[in-house]
Short mmCIF file of N, CA and C in Angstrom, two decimals:
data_model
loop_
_atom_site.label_atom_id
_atom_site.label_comp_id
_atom_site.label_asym_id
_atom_site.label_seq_id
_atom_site.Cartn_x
_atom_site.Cartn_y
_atom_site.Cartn_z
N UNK A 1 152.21 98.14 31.77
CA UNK A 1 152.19 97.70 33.15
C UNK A 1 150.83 98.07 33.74
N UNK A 2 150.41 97.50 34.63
CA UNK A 2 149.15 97.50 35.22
C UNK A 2 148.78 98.14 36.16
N UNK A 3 147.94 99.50 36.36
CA UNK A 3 148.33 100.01 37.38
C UNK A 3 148.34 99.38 38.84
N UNK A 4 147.67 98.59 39.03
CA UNK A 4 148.03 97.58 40.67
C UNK A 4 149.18 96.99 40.40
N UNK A 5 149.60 96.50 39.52
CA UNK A 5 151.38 96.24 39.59
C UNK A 5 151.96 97.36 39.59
N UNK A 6 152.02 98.33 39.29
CA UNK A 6 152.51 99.67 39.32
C UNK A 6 152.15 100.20 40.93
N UNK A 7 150.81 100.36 41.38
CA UNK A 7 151.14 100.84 42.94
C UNK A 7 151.67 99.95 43.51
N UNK A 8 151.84 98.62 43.55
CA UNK A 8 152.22 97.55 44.78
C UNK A 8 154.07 97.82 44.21
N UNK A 9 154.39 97.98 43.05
CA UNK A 9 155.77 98.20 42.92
C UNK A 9 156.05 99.43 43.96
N UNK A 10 155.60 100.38 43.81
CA UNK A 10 155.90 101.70 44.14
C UNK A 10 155.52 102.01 45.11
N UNK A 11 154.41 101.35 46.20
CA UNK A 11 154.10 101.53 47.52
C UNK A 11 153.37 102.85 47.21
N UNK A 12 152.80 103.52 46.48
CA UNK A 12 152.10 103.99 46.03
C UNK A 12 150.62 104.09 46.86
N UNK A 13 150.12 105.07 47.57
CA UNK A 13 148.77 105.46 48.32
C UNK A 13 147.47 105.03 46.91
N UNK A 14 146.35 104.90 47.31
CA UNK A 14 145.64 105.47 45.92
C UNK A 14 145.44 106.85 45.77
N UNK A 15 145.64 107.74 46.54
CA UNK A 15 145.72 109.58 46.02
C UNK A 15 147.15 109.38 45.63
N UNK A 16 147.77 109.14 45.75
CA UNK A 16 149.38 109.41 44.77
C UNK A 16 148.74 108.87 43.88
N UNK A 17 148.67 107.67 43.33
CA UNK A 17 148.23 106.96 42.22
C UNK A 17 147.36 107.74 41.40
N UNK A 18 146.58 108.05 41.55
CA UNK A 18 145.69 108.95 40.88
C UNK A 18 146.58 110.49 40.75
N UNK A 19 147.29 110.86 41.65
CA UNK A 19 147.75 112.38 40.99
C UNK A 19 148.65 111.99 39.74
N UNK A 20 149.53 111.11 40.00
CA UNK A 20 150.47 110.75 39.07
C UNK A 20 149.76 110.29 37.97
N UNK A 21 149.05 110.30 38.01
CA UNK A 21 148.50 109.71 36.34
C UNK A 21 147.17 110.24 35.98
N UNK A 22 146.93 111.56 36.61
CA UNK A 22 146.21 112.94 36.16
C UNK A 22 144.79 113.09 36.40
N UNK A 23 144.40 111.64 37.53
CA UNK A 23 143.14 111.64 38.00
C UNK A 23 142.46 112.82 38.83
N UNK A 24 141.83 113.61 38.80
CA UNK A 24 141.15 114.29 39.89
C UNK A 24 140.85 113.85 41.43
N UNK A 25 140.45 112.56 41.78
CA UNK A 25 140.04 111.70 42.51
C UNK A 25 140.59 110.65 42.61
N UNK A 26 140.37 109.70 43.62
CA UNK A 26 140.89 108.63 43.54
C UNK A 26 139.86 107.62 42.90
N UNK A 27 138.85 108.01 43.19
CA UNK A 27 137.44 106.81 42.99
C UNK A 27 137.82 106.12 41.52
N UNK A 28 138.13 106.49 40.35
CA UNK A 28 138.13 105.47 39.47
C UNK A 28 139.11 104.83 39.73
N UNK A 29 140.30 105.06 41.07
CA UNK A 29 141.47 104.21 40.66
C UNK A 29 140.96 103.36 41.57
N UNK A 30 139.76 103.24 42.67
CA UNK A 30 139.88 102.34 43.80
C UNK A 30 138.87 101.34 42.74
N UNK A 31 137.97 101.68 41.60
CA UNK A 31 137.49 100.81 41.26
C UNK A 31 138.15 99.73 40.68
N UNK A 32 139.19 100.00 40.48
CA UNK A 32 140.56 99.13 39.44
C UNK A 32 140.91 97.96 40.07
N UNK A 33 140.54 97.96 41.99
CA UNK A 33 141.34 96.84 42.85
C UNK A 33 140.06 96.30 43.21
N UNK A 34 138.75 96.61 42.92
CA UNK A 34 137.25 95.52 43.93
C UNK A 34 137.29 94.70 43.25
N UNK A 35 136.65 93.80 43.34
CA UNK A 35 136.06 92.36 43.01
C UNK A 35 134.71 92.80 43.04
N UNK A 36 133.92 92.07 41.18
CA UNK A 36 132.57 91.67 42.07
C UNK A 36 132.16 92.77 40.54
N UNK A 37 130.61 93.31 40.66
CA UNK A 37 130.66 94.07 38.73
C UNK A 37 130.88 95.39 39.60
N UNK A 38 131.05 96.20 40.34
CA UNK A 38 131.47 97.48 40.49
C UNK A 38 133.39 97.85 39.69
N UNK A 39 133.84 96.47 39.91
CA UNK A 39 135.39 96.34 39.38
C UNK A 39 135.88 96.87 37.80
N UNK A 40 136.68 97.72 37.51
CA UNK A 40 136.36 97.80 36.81
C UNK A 40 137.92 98.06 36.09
N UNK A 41 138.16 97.76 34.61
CA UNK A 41 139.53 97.73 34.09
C UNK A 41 140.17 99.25 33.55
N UNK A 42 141.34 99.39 33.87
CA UNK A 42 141.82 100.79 33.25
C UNK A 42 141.78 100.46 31.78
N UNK A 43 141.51 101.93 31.19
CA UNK A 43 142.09 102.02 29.62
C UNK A 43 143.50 101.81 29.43
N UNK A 44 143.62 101.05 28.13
CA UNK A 44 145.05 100.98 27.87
C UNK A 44 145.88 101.47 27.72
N UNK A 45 145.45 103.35 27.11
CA UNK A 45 146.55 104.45 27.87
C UNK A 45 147.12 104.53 29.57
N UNK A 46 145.98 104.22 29.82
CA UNK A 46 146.92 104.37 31.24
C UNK A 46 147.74 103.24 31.92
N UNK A 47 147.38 102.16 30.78
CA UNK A 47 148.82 101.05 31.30
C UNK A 47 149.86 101.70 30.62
N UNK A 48 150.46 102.19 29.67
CA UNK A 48 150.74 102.80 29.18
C UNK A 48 152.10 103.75 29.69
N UNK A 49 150.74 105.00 30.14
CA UNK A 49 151.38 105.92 31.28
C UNK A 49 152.13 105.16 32.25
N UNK A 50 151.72 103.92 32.91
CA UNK A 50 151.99 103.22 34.29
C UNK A 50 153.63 102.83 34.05
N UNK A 51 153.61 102.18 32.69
CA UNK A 51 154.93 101.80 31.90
C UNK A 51 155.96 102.81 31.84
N UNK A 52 155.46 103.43 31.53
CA UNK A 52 156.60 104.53 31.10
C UNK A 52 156.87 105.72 32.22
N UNK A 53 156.07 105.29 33.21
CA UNK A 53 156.28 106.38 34.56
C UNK A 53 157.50 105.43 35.45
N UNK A 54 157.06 104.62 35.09
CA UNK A 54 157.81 102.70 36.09
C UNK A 54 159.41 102.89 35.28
N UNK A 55 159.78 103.08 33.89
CA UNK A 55 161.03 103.17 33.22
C UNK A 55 161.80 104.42 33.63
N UNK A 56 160.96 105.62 34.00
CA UNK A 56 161.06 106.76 34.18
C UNK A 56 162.01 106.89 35.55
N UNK A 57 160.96 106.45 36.25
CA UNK A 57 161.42 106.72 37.90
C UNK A 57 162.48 105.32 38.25
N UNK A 58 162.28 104.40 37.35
CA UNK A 58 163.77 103.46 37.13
C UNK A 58 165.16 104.53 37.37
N UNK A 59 164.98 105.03 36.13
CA UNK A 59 166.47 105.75 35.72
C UNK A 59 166.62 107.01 36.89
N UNK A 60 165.66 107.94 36.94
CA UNK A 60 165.35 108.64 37.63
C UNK A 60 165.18 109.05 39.16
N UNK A 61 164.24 107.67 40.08
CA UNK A 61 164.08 108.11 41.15
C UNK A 61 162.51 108.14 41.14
N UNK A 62 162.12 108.29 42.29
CA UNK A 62 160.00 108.08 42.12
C UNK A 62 160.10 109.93 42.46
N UNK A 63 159.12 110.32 41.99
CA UNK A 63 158.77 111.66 42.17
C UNK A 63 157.25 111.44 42.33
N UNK A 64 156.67 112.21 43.03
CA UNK A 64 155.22 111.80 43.20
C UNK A 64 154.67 113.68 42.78
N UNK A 65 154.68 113.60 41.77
CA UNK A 65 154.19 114.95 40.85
C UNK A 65 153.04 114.55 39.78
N UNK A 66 152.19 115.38 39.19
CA UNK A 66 151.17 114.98 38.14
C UNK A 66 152.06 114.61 36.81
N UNK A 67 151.72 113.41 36.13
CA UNK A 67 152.28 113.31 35.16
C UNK A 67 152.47 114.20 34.40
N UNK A 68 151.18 114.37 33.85
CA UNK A 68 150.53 115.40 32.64
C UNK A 68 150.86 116.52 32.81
N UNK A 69 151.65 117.23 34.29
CA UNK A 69 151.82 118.85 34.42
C UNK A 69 153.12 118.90 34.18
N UNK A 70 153.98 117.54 33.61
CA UNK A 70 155.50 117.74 33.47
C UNK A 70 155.75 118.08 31.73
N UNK A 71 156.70 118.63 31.69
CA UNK A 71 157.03 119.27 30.07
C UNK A 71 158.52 118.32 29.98
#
């Protein structure tokens, strides 16, 4: 899943977006939505992550916690 299909599902801020999927910042996630050569595509792990956070909080419920700090 893509992460802009993933925030527009989830109503998702871009600082949630980025904590949940272990960014420091938001800046590489705002580059994900410009137009134009600053735009720029996520790695395919983190469609990935986006997928399996989206199946997750399906069954689950949305939690807005760091992915990566869950066991």
């Amino acid at each position: 899943m893509h992460p802009i299909e993933f925030k527009k599902k989830w109503k998702l801020t871009y600082d949630q977006l980025a904590l949940v999927l272990g960014y420091p910042s938001n800046y590489t996630i705002r580059r994900w939505f410009r137009n134009g050569k600053n735009r720029r595509q996520p790695q395919n792990v983190v469609c990935v992550a986006c997928r399996l956070l989206n199946d997750r909080w399906e069954k689950e419920g949305k939690v807005i916690s760091s992915y990566f700090g869950q066991t």
